[in-house]
Coordinates of C-alpha atoms in Angstrom, one line a residue:
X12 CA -5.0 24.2 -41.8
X13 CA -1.5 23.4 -41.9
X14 CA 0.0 22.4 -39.2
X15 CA 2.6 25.0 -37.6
X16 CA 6.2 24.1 -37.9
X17 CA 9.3 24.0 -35.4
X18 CA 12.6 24.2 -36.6
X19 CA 15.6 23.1 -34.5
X20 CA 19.2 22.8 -34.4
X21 CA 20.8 21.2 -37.9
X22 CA 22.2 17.7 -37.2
X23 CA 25.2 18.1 -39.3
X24 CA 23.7 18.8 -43.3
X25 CA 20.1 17.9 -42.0
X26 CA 17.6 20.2 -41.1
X27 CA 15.5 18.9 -38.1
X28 CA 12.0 19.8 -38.0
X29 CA 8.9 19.0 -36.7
X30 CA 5.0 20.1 -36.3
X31 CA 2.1 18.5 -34.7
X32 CA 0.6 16.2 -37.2
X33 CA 1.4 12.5 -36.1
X34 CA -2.0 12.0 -34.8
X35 CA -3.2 10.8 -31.4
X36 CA 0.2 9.7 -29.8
X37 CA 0.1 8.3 -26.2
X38 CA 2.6 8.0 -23.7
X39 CA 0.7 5.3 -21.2
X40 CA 0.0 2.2 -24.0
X41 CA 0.6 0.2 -21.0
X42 CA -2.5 0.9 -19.4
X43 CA -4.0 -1.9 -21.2
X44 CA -2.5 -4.2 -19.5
X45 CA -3.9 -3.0 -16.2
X46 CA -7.2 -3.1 -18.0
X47 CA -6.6 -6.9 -18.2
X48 CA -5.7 -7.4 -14.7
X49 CA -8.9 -5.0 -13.5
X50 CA -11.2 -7.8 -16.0
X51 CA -9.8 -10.3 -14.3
X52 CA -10.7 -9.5 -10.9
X53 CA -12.8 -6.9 -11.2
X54 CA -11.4 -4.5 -8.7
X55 CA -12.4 -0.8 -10.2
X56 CA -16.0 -2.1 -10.7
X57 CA -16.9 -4.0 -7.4
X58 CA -14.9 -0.2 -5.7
X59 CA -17.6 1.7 -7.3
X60 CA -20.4 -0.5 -6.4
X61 CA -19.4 0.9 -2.7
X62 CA -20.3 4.3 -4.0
X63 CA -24.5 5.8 -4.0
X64 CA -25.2 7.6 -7.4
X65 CA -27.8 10.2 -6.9
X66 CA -28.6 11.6 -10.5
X67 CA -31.1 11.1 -12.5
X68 CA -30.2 7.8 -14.6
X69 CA -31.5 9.8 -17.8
X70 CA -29.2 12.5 -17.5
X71 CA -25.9 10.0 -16.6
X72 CA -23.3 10.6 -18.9
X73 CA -20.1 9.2 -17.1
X74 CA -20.9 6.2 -14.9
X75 CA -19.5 6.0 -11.7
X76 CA -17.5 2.7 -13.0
X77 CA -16.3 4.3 -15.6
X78 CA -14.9 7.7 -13.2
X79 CA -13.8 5.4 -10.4
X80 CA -11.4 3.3 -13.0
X81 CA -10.3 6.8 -14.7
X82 CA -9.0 7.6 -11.0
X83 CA -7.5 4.7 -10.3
X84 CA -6.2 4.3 -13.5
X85 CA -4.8 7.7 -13.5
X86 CA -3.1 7.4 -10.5
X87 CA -1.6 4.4 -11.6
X88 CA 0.0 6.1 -14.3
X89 CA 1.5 8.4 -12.4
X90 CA -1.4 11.2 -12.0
X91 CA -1.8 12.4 -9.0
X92 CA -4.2 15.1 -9.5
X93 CA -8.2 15.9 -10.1
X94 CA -6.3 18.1 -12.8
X95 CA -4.7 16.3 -14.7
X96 CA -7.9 14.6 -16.3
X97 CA -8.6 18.0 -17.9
X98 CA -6.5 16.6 -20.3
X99 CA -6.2 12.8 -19.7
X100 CA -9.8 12.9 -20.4
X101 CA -9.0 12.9 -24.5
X102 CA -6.2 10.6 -24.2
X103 CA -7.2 7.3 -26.0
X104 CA -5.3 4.6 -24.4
X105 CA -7.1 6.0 -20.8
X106 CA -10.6 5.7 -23.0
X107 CA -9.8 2.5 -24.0
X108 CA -8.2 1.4 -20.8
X109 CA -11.6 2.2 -19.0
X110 CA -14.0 0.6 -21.7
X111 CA -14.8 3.7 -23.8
X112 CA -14.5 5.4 -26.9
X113 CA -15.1 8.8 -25.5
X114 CA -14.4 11.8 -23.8
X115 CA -13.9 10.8 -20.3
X116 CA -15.2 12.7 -17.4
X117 CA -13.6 15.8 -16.5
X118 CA -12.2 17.4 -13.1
X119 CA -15.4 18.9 -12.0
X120 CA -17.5 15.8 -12.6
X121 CA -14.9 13.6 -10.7
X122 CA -14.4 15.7 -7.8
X123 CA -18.3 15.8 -7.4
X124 CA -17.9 12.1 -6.6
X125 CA -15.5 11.9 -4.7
X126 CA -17.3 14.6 -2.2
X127 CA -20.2 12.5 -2.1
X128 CA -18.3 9.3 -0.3
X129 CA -19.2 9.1 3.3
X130 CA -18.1 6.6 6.0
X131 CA -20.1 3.6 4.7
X132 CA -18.3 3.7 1.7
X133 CA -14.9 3.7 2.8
X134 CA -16.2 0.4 5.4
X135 CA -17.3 -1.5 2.3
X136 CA -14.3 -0.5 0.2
X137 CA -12.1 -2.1 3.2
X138 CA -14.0 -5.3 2.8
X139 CA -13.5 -5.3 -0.8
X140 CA -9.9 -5.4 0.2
X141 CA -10.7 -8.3 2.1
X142 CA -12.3 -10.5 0.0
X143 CA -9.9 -9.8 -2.6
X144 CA -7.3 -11.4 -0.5
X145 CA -9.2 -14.4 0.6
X146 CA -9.4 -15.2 -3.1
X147 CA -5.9 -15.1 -3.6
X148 CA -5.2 -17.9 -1.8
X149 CA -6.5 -21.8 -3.3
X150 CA -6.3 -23.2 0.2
X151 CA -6.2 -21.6 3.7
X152 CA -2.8 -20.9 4.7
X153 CA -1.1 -22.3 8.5
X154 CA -0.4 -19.2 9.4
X155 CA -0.4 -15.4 7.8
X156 CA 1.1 -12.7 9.6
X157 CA -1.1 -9.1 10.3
X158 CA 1.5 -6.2 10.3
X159 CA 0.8 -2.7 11.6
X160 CA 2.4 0.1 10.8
X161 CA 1.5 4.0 10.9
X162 CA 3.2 6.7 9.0
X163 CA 2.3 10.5 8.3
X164 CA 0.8 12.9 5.6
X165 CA 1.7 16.5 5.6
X166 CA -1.1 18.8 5.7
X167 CA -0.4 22.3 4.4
X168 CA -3.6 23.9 4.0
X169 CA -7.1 23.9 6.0
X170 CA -7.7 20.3 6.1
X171 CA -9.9 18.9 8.8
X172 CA -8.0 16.8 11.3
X173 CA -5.4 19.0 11.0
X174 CA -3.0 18.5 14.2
X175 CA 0.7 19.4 14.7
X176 CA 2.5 16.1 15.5
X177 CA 5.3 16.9 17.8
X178 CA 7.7 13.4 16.9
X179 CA 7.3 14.8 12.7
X180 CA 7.6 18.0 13.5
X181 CA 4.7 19.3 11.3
X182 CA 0.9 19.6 10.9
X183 CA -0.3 16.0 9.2
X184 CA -2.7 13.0 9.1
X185 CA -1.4 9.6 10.7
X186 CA -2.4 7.0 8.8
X187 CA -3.0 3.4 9.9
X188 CA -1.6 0.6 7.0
X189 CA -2.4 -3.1 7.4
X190 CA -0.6 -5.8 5.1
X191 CA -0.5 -9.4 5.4
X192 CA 3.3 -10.1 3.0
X193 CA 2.2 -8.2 0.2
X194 CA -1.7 -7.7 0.5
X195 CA -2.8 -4.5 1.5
X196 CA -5.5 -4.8 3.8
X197 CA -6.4 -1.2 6.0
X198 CA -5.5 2.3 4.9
X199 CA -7.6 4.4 7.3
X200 CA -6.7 7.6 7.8
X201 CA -6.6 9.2 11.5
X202 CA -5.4 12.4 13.1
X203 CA -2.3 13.0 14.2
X204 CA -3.2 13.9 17.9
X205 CA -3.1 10.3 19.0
X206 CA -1.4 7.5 19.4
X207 CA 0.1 4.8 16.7
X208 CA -2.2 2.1 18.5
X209 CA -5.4 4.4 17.7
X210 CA -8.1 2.0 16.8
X211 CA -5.5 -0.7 15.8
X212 CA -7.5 -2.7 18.7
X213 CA -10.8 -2.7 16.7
X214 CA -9.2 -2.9 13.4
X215 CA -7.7 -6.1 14.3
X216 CA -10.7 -7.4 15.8
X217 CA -12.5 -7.1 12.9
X218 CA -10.2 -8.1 10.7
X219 CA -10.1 -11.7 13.0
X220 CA -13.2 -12.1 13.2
X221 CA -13.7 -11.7 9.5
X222 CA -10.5 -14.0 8.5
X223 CA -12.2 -16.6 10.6
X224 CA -15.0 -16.8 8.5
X225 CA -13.2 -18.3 6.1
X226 CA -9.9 -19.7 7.5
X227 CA -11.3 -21.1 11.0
X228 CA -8.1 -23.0 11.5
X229 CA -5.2 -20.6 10.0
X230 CA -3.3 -19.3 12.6
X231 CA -2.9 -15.2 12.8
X232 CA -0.3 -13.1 13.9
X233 CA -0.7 -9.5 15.2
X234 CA 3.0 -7.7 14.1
X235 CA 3.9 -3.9 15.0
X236 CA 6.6 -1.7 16.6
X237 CA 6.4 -0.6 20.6
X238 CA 3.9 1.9 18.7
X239 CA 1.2 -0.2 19.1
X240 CA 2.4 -2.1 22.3
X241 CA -0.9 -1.3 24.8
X242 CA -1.8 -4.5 27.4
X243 CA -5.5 -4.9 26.2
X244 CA -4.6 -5.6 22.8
X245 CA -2.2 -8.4 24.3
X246 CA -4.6 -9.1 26.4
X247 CA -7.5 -10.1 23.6
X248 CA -5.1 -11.4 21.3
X249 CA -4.4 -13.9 24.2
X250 CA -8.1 -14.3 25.0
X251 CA -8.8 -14.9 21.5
X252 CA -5.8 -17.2 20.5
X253 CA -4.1 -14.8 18.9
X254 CA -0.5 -14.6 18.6
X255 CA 1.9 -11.7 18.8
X256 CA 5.0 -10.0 18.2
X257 CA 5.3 -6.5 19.2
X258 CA 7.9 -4.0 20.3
X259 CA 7.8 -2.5 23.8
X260 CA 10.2 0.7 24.9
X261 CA 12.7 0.3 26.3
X262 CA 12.2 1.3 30.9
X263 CA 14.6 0.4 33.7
X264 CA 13.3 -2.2 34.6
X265 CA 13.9 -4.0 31.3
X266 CA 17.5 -2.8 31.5
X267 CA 18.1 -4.3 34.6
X268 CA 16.8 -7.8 33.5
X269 CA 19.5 -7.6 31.3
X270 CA 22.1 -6.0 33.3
X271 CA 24.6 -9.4 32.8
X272 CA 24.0 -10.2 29.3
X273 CA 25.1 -6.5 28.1
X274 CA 27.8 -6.8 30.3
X275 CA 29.1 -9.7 28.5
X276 CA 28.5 -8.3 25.2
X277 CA 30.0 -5.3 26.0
X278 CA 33.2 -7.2 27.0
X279 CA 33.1 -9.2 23.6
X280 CA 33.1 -6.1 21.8
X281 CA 35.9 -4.2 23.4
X282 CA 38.1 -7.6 22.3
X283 CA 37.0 -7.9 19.0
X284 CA 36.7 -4.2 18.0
X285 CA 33.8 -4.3 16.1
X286 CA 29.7 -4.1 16.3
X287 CA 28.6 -7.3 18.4
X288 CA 24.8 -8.2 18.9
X289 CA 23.0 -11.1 20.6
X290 CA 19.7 -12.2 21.8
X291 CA 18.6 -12.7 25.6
X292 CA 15.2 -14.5 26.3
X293 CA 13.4 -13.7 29.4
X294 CA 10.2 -14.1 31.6
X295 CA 9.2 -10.4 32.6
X296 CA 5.8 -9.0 34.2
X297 CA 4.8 -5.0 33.7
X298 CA 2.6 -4.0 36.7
X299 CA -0.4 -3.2 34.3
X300 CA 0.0 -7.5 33.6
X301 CA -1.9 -10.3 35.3
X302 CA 0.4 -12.8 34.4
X303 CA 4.3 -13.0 33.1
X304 CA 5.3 -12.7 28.8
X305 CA 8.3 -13.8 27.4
X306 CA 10.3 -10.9 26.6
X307 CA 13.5 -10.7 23.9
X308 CA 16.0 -8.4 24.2
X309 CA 18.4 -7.4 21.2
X310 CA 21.6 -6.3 22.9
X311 CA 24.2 -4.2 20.4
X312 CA 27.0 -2.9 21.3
X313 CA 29.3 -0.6 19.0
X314 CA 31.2 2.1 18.3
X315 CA 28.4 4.1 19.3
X316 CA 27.8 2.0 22.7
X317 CA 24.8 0.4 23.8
X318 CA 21.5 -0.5 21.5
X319 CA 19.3 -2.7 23.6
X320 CA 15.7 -3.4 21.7
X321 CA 13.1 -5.2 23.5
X322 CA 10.2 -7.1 21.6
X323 CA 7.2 -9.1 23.7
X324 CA 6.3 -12.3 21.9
X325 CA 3.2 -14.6 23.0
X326 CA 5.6 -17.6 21.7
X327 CA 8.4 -19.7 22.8
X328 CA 10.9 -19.8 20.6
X329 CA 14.9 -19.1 19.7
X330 CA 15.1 -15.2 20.2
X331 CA 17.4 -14.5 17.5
X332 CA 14.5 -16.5 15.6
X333 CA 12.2 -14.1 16.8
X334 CA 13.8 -10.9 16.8
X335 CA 15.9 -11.2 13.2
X336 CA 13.5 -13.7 11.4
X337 CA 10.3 -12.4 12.4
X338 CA 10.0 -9.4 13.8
X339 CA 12.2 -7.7 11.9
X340 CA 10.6 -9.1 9.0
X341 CA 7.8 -5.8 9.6
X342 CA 10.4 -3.9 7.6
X343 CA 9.5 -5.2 4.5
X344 CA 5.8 -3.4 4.9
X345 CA 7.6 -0.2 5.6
X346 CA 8.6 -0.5 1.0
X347 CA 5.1 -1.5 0.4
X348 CA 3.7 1.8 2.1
X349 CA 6.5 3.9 0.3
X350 CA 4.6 2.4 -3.3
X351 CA 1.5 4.1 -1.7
X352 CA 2.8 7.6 -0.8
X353 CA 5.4 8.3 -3.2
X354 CA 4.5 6.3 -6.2
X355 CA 0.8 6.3 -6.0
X356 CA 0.4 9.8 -4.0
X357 CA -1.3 8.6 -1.1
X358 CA -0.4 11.7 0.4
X359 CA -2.5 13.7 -1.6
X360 CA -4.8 14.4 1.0
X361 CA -5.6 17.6 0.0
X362 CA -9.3 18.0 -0.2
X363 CA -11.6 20.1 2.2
X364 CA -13.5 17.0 3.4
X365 CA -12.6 14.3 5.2
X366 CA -14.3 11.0 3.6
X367 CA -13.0 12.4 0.2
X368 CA -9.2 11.9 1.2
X369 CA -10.2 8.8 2.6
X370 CA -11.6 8.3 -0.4
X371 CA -8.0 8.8 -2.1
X372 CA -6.1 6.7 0.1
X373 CA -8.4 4.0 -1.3
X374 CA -7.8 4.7 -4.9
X375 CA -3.8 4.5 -3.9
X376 CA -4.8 1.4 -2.6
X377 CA -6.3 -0.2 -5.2
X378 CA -4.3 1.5 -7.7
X379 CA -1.4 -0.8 -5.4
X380 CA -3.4 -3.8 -5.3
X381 CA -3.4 -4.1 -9.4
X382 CA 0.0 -3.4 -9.7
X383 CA 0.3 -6.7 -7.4
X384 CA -2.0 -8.6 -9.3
X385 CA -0.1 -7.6 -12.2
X386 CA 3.1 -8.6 -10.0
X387 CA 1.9 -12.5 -10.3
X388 CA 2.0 -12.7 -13.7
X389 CA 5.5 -11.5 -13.6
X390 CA 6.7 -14.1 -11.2
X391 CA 10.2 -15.3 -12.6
X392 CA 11.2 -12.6 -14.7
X393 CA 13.2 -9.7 -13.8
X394 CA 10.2 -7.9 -12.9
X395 CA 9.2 -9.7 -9.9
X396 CA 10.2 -7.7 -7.5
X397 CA 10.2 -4.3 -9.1
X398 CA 8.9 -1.4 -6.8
X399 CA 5.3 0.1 -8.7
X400 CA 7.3 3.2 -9.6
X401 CA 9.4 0.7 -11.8
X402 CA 6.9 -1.3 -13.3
X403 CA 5.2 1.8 -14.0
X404 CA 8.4 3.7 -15.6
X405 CA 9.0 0.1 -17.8
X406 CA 5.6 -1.6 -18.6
X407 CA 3.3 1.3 -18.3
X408 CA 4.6 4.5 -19.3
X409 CA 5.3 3.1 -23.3
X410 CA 4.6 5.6 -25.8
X411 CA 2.1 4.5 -29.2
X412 CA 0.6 6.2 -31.7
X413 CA -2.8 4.9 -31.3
X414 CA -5.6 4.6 -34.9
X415 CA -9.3 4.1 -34.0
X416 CA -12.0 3.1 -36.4
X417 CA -15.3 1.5 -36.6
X418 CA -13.8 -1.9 -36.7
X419 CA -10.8 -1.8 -34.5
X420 CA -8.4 0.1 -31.9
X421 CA -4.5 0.0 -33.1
X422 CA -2.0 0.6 -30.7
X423 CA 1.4 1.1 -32.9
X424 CA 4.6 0.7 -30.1
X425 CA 8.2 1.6 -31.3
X426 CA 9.4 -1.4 -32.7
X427 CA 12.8 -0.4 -30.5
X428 CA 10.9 -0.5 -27.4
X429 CA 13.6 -2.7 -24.9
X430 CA 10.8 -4.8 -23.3
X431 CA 8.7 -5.4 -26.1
X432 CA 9.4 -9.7 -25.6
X433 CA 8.5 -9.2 -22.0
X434 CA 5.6 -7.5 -22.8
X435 CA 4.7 -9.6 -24.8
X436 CA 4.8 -12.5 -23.2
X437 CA 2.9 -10.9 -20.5
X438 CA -0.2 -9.9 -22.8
X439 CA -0.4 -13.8 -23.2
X440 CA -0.8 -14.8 -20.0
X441 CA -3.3 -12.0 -19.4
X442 CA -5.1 -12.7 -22.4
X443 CA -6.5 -16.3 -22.9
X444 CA -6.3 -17.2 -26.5

């Protein structure tokens, strides 16, 4: 049959044309370098061992390895959607990406597994996360850093959970995200009829008590906003030597305490004429307390007026040290959770059951986790410290007309492709030999 022809526009004397005859053409070539880093540390695979399979073994077509690094492959590439394999399934970089020379499963068979993930699953998947950061590191580290940090997911259908959220102003989920730096480490979803601290308290318990298993002697730090200020978390974290560093509102009695410092900033202000901010350090004692925490107070004064910010801290230190150099270092988590819910649709929570949009917060997540893997091999080049929506748009989504055979897969890139040296040299650090 031949193939049907489109004619466009002349460019000048030449006739521009063109049909559907260049073979299987891809536009995600770069997907196999996310198979590397997947062979490496073997994230898709040890997922799915999370996962029960109950058909018939004779009758398995699509493994549940195989499905679970489709989705997370997918959604790395910029997929969001159960959908979208309906066609992705035929793609040959995703079949080769995922270990097969085959149809891939389609959007019935993959949303039948993700409705079959219950709460067990979604524990073990979270210690997957877990190990996977212990093994990161060669040594124990001094000291690591926990940071807490909720955001929301709009819901606008007949999801369960569903809850108006008065401070977003719409129905949504409220999910919980844990990092340490860059490491994801929780992304448990919750209702939004509760508070940011929600199970933050046993989260970090476990998490502890799990780290210590390993690292008996690194130090750990529990980091959030006043969100997750509540006096029994501070309380264990000072019962279990835990340190902290956590916003608290704002209350008159706080104000007062600093009554003379903002007076004096205020003063320094209206001589210089510009924004003036310092740090005031003091002992202070809530009535729910049995004993006295060092407090820091941000005082800012502006064009705008007054900006006090209050932070509780279980150490002594500097308080611009504390308030600039470490708590405000939390704001770096707030770009890692934007990589989850607009680059790797998180927020596609759209499903009828709740353990299956657990279940795709955890593909986001893991889908996140190889783009940081992939991240260390990039260390000192200008990819580094690229968002995942970049390293996607420049490394993954690379167009190749792709030739199979009996013997071998070619993947033919455009020979004007403008990171072909980088990419290069990164397939030779993910490939030994």
């Amino acid at each position: 049959m031949v193939p049907e022809k489109l004619t466009f526009s002349p460019l000048a004397r030449r006739q521009i044309e063109a049909d559907f005859s260049g073979g299987h053409i891809t536009s995600d070539a770069g997907l196999l370098l996310l198979r590397e880093v997947d062979r490496q540390h073997r994230l898709t695979s040890r997922l799915a061992s999370v996962l029960q399979d109950p058909r018939t073994p004779e009758m398995v077509r699509h493994k549940l390895d195989t499905m679970v690094r489709q989705r997370v492959f997918g959604v790395a590439a910029g997929y969001e959607d159960l959908n979208d394999h309906e066609a992705l399934r035929f793609d040959q970089a995703l079949q080769t990406a995922v270990d097969q020379d085959n149809d891939l499963a389609g959007k019935s068979t993959l949303c039948r597994m993700e409705q079959r993930v219950d709460r067990q699953a979604m524990v073990k998947a979270h210690e997957l996360l877990w190990h996977h950061f212990i093994e990161q590191h060669d040594e124990p580290p001094k000291e690591i850093v926990l940071d807490f940090d909720g955001t929301d997911i709009p819901v606008h259908g007949e999801q369960p959970g569903k809850f108006f959220n008065g401070y977003y102003d719409h129905h949504c989920y409220f999910p919980l995200y844990v990092f340490c730096g860059r490491h994801l480490l929780v992304s448990y979803l919750r209702t939004s009829n509760r508070s940011d601290s929600r199970h933050s308290w046993a989260i970090l318990a476990l998490l502890v008590r799990f780290i210590r298993q390993y690292w008996p002697d690194t130090r750990i730090v529990f980091r959030g906003d006043s969100g997750f200020y509540r006096p029994r978390i501070l309380s264990w974290c000072d019962h279990n030597d835990v340190d902290y560093i956590v916003g608290i509102s704002k209350n008159s009695r706080l104000l007062k305490e600093v009554d003379v410092p903002m007076m004096l900033v205020r003063t320094t202000q209206w001589q210089v004429k510009e924004k003036v901010a310092e740090t005031f350090r003091f002992q202070y004692q809530a009535k729910s307390w049995k004993y006295p925490r060092w407090v820091v107070a941000r005082l800012e004064e502006g064009e705008l007026g007054s900006n006090p910010r209050f932070i509780i801290s279980s150490r002594y230190d500097d308080g611009f040290k504390l308030y600039y150099e470490q708590y405000c270092a939390r704001g770096d988590m707030e770009n890692r959770i934007k990589d989850q819910q607009l680059s790797l649709f998180a927020d596609r929570t759209s499903s009828t059951h709740w353990w299956t949009n657990q279940w795709r917060l955890i593909l986001s997540g893991f889908a996140y986790t190889l783009f940081e893997r992939l991240r260390s091999h990039l260390r000192k080049t200008p990819f580094e410290r690229m968002s995942a929506s970049t390293l996607r748009l420049k490394l993954i989504k690379v167009g190749a007309v792709i030739i199979r055979n009996t013997r071998r897969v070619r993947v033919l890139m455009s020979d004007t492709y403008p990171y072909k040296d980088e990419l290069s040299d990164l397939v030779r650090r993910l490939v030994p030999g």
